[in-house]
Coordinates of C-alpha atoms and ligand atoms in Angstrom, one line a residue:
X1 CA 105.1 133.8 -34.9
X2 CA 104.8 131.3 -37.7
X3 CA 107.4 129.1 -39.4
X4 CA 105.6 127.4 -42.2
X5 CA 102.7 125.4 -40.6
X6 CA 104.2 125.8 -37.1
X7 CA 103.0 128.4 -34.8
X8 CA 105.8 129.1 -32.2
X9 CA 104.8 129.4 -28.6
X10 CA 107.5 132.1 -28.0
X11 CA 110.3 134.0 -29.6
X12 CA 113.4 132.7 -27.8
X13 CA 115.2 129.9 -29.5
X14 CA 118.0 127.6 -28.4
X15 CA 121.0 127.9 -30.7
X16 CA 122.4 124.7 -32.2
X17 CA 125.7 123.8 -30.4
X18 CA 127.6 120.7 -31.4
X19 CA 128.5 118.7 -28.2
X20 CA 125.8 120.6 -26.2
X21 CA 122.4 120.5 -27.8
X22 CA 121.8 116.8 -27.6
X23 CA 118.3 115.4 -27.1
X24 CA 118.4 115.6 -23.2
X25 CA 119.4 119.3 -23.3
X26 CA 116.9 120.2 -26.1
X27 CA 114.1 118.6 -24.1
X28 CA 115.2 120.5 -21.0
X29 CA 115.4 123.8 -22.8
X30 CA 112.0 123.3 -24.4
X31 CA 110.5 122.6 -21.0
X32 CA 112.1 125.8 -19.7
X33 CA 110.5 127.9 -22.5
X34 CA 112.6 127.6 -25.6
X35 CA 110.3 128.0 -28.6
X36 CA 112.5 125.9 -30.8
X37 CA 115.7 123.9 -30.2
X38 CA 117.9 122.8 -33.1
X39 CA 119.9 119.7 -32.6
X40 CA 123.6 119.3 -33.2
X41 CA 124.7 119.8 -36.8
X42 CA 124.6 116.7 -39.0
X43 CA 127.0 116.4 -41.9
X44 CA 125.4 116.0 -45.2
X45 CA 128.0 113.4 -46.3
X46 CA 126.4 110.0 -46.4
X47 CA 129.5 108.2 -45.3
X48 CA 129.1 109.8 -41.9
X49 CA 125.4 108.9 -41.7
X50 CA 125.6 105.5 -40.0
X51 CA 128.0 106.3 -37.2
X52 CA 126.8 105.9 -33.6
X53 CA 127.2 109.6 -33.1
X54 CA 125.1 110.4 -36.1
X55 CA 122.4 107.9 -35.1
X56 CA 122.2 109.6 -31.7
X57 CA 121.9 113.0 -33.2
X58 CA 118.9 111.8 -35.3
X59 CA 117.1 110.4 -32.2
X60 CA 113.9 112.5 -31.5
X61 CA 112.3 110.4 -28.8
X62 CA 109.8 112.4 -26.8
X63 CA 111.1 115.6 -28.4
X64 CA 108.5 118.4 -28.4
X65 CA 107.3 119.5 -31.8
X66 CA 108.4 121.1 -34.1
X67 CA 111.6 119.1 -34.2
X68 CA 114.5 121.0 -35.8
X69 CA 117.4 119.3 -37.5
X70 CA 120.4 121.2 -38.6
X71 CA 122.4 120.1 -41.6
X72 CA 125.8 121.3 -43.0
X73 CA 127.6 120.7 -46.2
X74 CA 128.8 122.4 -49.4
X75 CA 127.2 120.3 -52.1
X76 CA 123.6 121.0 -53.2
X77 CA 122.7 117.5 -54.1
X78 CA 124.0 115.8 -50.9
X79 CA 122.4 118.6 -48.8
X80 CA 119.1 117.9 -50.6
X81 CA 119.5 114.2 -49.9
X82 CA 120.3 114.8 -46.3
X83 CA 117.3 117.0 -45.9
X84 CA 115.0 114.3 -47.4
X85 CA 116.5 111.6 -45.1
X86 CA 116.1 113.8 -42.0
X87 CA 112.5 114.6 -42.8
X88 CA 111.9 110.8 -43.2
X89 CA 113.5 110.4 -39.8
X90 CA 111.2 112.9 -38.2
X91 CA 112.6 116.4 -38.8
X92 CA 109.8 119.0 -39.0
X93 CA 112.1 121.9 -39.8
X94 CA 115.4 121.7 -41.6
X95 CA 117.9 124.3 -40.6
X96 CA 121.0 124.9 -42.8
X97 CA 124.2 125.8 -41.1
X98 CA 126.1 128.6 -42.8
X99 CA 127.2 130.0 -39.5
X100 CA 129.9 127.6 -38.3
X101 CA 133.4 129.0 -38.7
X102 CA 135.1 125.6 -39.0
X103 CA 136.5 125.7 -42.5
X104 CA 135.8 122.2 -43.6
X105 CA 133.0 119.9 -42.9
X106 CA 133.6 116.5 -44.6
X107 CA 136.6 117.9 -46.4
X108 CA 134.6 120.5 -48.3
X109 CA 133.9 124.2 -47.6
X110 CA 130.8 124.3 -45.5
X111 CA 129.2 126.4 -42.7
X112 CA 130.1 130.1 -42.9
X113 CA 132.8 129.4 -45.5
X114 CA 129.9 129.3 -48.0
X115 CA 129.0 132.9 -47.4
X116 CA 131.9 133.9 -49.8
X117 CA 130.1 132.2 -52.7
X118 CA 126.6 133.6 -53.1
X119 CA 125.7 131.6 -56.3
X120 CA 126.6 128.4 -54.4
X121 CA 124.5 129.6 -51.4
X122 CA 121.6 130.1 -53.8
X123 CA 122.0 126.6 -55.4
X124 CA 122.2 124.9 -52.0
X125 CA 119.1 126.7 -50.7
X126 CA 117.1 126.0 -53.8
X127 CA 118.0 122.3 -53.7
X128 CA 117.2 121.9 -50.0
X129 CA 113.9 123.8 -50.3
X130 CA 112.9 121.7 -53.3
X131 CA 113.7 118.5 -51.6
X132 CA 112.0 119.3 -48.3
X133 CA 108.4 118.8 -47.5
X134 CA 108.9 120.8 -44.3
X135 CA 110.0 124.5 -43.8
X136 CA 113.7 125.2 -44.3
X137 CA 115.5 127.8 -42.1
X138 CA 119.0 129.2 -42.4
X139 CA 121.6 130.2 -39.9
X140 CA 124.3 132.6 -41.0
X141 CA 126.9 135.0 -39.8
X142 CA 127.0 138.7 -40.8
X143 CA 129.4 137.9 -43.6
X144 CA 132.7 136.5 -44.6
X145 CA 135.0 139.1 -42.9
X146 CA 134.7 142.7 -41.7
X147 CA 135.0 144.0 -45.3
X148 CA 132.4 141.6 -46.7
X149 CA 129.3 141.8 -44.5
X150 CA 127.0 140.3 -47.1
X151 CA 124.3 139.0 -44.7
X152 CA 121.6 141.3 -46.2
X153 CA 122.3 140.0 -49.7
X154 CA 122.4 136.4 -48.5
X155 CA 119.1 137.0 -46.6
X156 CA 117.5 138.2 -49.9
X157 CA 118.7 135.1 -51.7
X158 CA 117.3 133.0 -48.8
X159 CA 113.9 134.6 -49.0
X160 CA 113.8 134.3 -52.8
X161 CA 114.7 130.6 -52.4
X162 CA 111.8 129.9 -50.1
X163 CA 113.6 129.9 -46.8
X164 CA 111.1 130.3 -44.0
X165 CA 113.2 132.1 -41.3
X166 CA 116.7 133.3 -40.6
X167 CA 119.0 133.3 -37.6
X168 CA 122.0 135.7 -37.7
X169 CA 125.0 135.5 -35.4
X170 CA 126.4 139.0 -35.1
X171 CA 129.9 138.2 -36.1
X172 CA 131.6 137.6 -39.4
X173 CA 133.3 134.3 -40.2
X174 CA 136.7 135.9 -39.7
X175 CA 135.7 137.1 -36.2
X176 CA 135.2 133.5 -35.1
X177 CA 134.2 134.1 -31.4
X178 CA 136.4 137.1 -30.9
X179 CA 135.2 140.6 -29.8
X180 CA 131.6 141.4 -29.1
X181 CA 128.8 140.5 -31.4
X182 CA 127.4 143.5 -33.4
X183 CA 123.8 143.6 -34.1
X184 CA 123.5 146.5 -36.6
X185 CA 123.9 144.2 -39.6
X186 CA 121.0 142.2 -38.2
X187 CA 118.9 145.4 -38.3
X188 CA 119.9 145.9 -42.0
X189 CA 118.8 142.3 -42.7
X190 CA 115.5 142.8 -41.0
X191 CA 114.7 145.7 -43.2
X192 CA 115.4 143.8 -46.3
X193 CA 113.3 140.6 -45.8
X194 CA 109.8 139.8 -44.7
X195 CA 110.5 136.3 -43.2
X196 CA 111.1 136.1 -39.4
X197 CA 114.6 137.1 -38.3
X198 CA 116.3 135.9 -35.1
X199 CA 119.2 137.8 -33.6
X200 CA 122.0 135.7 -32.1
X201 CA 125.3 136.4 -30.4
X202 CA 126.3 137.4 -26.8
X203 CA 122.7 137.7 -25.6
X204 CA 123.0 136.6 -22.0
X205 CA 120.4 138.4 -20.0
X206 CA 116.7 139.4 -20.4
X207 CA 117.7 143.1 -20.6
X208 CA 120.2 142.4 -23.3
X209 CA 117.6 140.4 -25.3
X210 CA 115.2 143.4 -25.0
X211 CA 118.0 145.8 -26.1
X212 CA 118.9 143.7 -29.1
X213 CA 115.2 143.3 -30.2
X214 CA 114.8 147.1 -29.9
X215 CA 118.0 147.9 -31.8
X216 CA 117.4 145.4 -34.6
X217 CA 113.7 145.0 -34.9
X218 CA 114.3 141.2 -35.0
X219 CA 111.3 139.0 -34.4
X220 CA 113.1 136.9 -31.7
X221 CA 116.4 135.9 -30.3
X222 CA 118.5 132.8 -30.3
X223 CA 120.5 131.9 -27.2
X224 CA 123.6 129.7 -27.2
X225 CA 126.3 129.8 -24.5
X226 CA 124.1 131.7 -22.0
X227 CA 121.8 128.6 -21.8
X228 CA 124.7 126.3 -20.7
X229 CA 124.0 125.6 -17.0
X230 CA 121.2 128.2 -17.1
X231 CA 118.3 126.6 -19.1
X232 CA 115.8 128.8 -17.2
X233 CA 117.1 131.7 -19.2
X234 CA 114.4 131.0 -21.8
X235 CA 111.5 131.7 -19.5
X236 CA 113.3 134.7 -18.1
X237 CA 113.8 136.3 -21.5
X238 CA 110.4 135.3 -22.7
X239 CA 108.8 137.1 -19.7
X240 CA 111.0 140.2 -20.3
X241 CA 110.0 140.4 -24.0
X242 CA 106.4 140.0 -23.1
X243 CA 106.6 142.9 -20.6
X244 CA 105.9 140.5 -17.7
X245 CA 108.0 140.4 -14.5
X246 CA 111.1 138.3 -14.9
X247 CA 110.8 135.2 -12.7
X248 CA 113.4 135.1 -9.8
X249 CA 116.6 133.2 -10.5
X250 CA 116.0 129.7 -9.2
X251 CA 117.3 128.9 -5.7
X252 CA 119.9 126.3 -5.1
X253 CA 117.2 123.6 -4.4
X254 CA 115.5 124.2 -7.7
X255 CA 118.8 124.3 -9.6
X256 CA 119.7 121.0 -7.9
X257 CA 116.4 119.4 -8.9
X258 CA 116.7 120.6 -12.5
X259 CA 120.2 119.4 -12.7
X260 CA 119.5 115.9 -11.2
X261 CA 116.6 115.4 -13.7
X262 CA 119.0 116.5 -16.5
X263 CA 121.7 114.1 -15.4
X264 CA 119.3 111.2 -15.2
X265 CA 118.2 111.9 -18.7
X266 CA 121.9 111.9 -19.8
X267 CA 122.5 108.5 -18.2
X268 CA 119.4 107.1 -19.9
X269 CA 120.3 108.5 -23.3
X270 CA 124.0 107.7 -23.4
X271 CA 124.3 104.8 -21.0
X272 CA 125.9 105.2 -17.6
X273 CA 129.7 105.5 -18.5
X274 CA 129.3 108.0 -21.3
X275 CA 126.4 109.8 -19.5
X276 CA 128.6 110.4 -16.4
X277 CA 131.4 111.7 -18.6
X278 CA 129.1 114.0 -20.7
X279 CA 127.4 115.2 -17.5
X280 CA 130.6 116.6 -16.1
X281 CA 130.7 119.7 -18.4
X282 CA 127.1 120.4 -17.7
X283 CA 127.7 120.2 -13.9
X284 CA 130.6 122.6 -14.3
X285 CA 128.3 125.1 -16.1
X286 CA 125.5 124.8 -13.5
X287 CA 127.9 125.5 -10.7
X288 CA 130.1 128.2 -12.2
X289 CA 128.4 131.0 -10.2
X290 CA 128.1 129.1 -7.0
X291 CA 130.3 129.0 -3.9
X292 CA 133.2 126.5 -3.7
X293 CA 132.5 125.4 -7.2
X294 CA 136.1 124.7 -7.9
X295 CA 136.5 122.0 -5.2
X296 CA 133.1 120.5 -6.0
X297 CA 134.0 120.3 -9.7
X298 CA 137.3 118.5 -8.8
X299 CA 135.5 115.8 -6.9
X300 CA 132.8 115.4 -9.6
X301 CA 135.6 114.9 -12.2
X302 CA 136.6 111.8 -10.3
X303 CA 133.3 110.0 -10.0
X304 CA 132.7 107.2 -12.4
X305 CA 129.2 106.0 -11.4
X306 CA 125.8 107.7 -11.9
X307 CA 124.8 107.1 -8.3
X308 CA 128.0 108.7 -6.9
X309 CA 127.7 111.7 -9.3
X310 CA 124.0 112.2 -8.3
X311 CA 124.9 112.0 -4.6
X312 CA 127.7 114.6 -4.9
X313 CA 125.3 116.9 -6.7
X314 CA 122.6 116.5 -4.1
X315 CA 125.0 117.1 -1.2
X316 CA 126.5 120.2 -2.9
X317 CA 123.1 121.8 -3.5
X318 CA 121.8 120.9 0.0
X319 CA 124.8 122.7 1.5
X320 CA 124.2 125.7 -0.7
X321 CA 120.6 125.8 0.3
X322 CA 121.5 125.7 4.0
X323 CA 124.0 128.5 3.5
X324 CA 121.3 130.6 1.7
X325 CA 118.8 129.9 4.5
X326 CA 121.4 130.7 7.2
X327 CA 122.2 134.0 5.5
X328 CA 118.5 135.0 5.1
Ligands
FMN401 C1 130.1 124.7 -28.4 C2 129.5 125.3 -29.5 C3 129.1 124.6 -30.6 C4 128.4 125.2 -31.7 N1 127.9 124.4 -32.7 C5 127.2 125.0 -33.7 C6 126.6 124.2 -34.7 O1 126.7 122.9 -34.7 N2 125.8 124.8 -35.6 C7 125.7 126.2 -35.7 O2 125.0 126.7 -36.5 N3 126.3 127.0 -34.7 C8 127.0 126.4 -33.8 N4 127.5 127.2 -32.8 C9 127.3 128.6 -32.8 C10 126.0 128.9 -31.9 O3 124.9 128.4 -32.5 C11 125.8 130.5 -31.8 O4 125.7 131.0 -33.1 C12 127.0 131.1 -31.1 O5 127.4 130.4 -30.0 C13 126.7 132.6 -30.7 O6 125.6 132.6 -29.9 P1 125.8 132.9 -28.2 O7 126.6 134.1 -28.1 O8 124.4 133.0 -27.7 O9 126.5 131.6 -27.8 C14 128.2 126.6 -31.7 C15 128.7 127.4 -30.6 C16 129.3 126.8 -29.5 C17 129.7 127.6 -28.4

């Protein structure tokens, strides 16, 4: 599949998630088969540009190409300026966030709040496409609320504005994260546009990915929460969609090795104190399906040094592996 000049190696993408899809996690998911991995949303407001957080979010060191940067905001000019600056800083695809249910970003309507105002959507898309020397993609929800599922109209506006691909989360803005995602609106969008369409929302297994692709005709899928603590889900879904055998779920030893490499990357990226703190939520996600996770998580919460955290993780996974071997 092609997005502008970029030929994607697969059709399973990592969804942008603020607080999760930092550079270490994106590099990991790309290694595990994600064809694209958007970073955490960057506010278009220039006043937020030079914070430490924002600088880290614009770091692309050793990030596999094409590098996707997501921007959010409600003002066409500042969105265009943000796109330009991010391209200068290394972005190879600009993704626009009109999917986030938070009402305000930088004190203005932004994210999915914009779906209510189609003329403004058109102005933002036109301004960003005109300002970007790289492809622009768009992430939306199915609409404003259950009565206003206007994703198909927004998709047409996007295609007419020169947007190169669309990702659609199968919920309206009003649904936030409640209920199950519905994918029928995505099928409707797919029939209305020729640009690639990615289906998103509650896809958490290779079979579910296959079902959604069959039901919607989407060109690919975008995975968010199911990749937390399970970055190998990309290779599993990719295999299923290609009609190949799904690789077996990694054994405890492999999970331990993936996790330790991830933690080392977090310490290097954030520094030890912040890295250890940020690692805790990832450790919780990696362990949620494993035995005695509760006790292990409690002790991990108390560790303050990288070496102690790594040691605990190694011990825990060695025990799990022994238990698996004994049961075999
Ligand atoms: C913690 C978290 C942070 C998120 N941050 C963003 C974001 O910055 N930009 C965005 O477009 N969507 C964001 N989302 C929405 C996801 O990209 C995705 O659309 C949603 O989680 C549904 O997909 P899933 O069911 O596969 O998780 C976020 C979701 C979560 C759970």
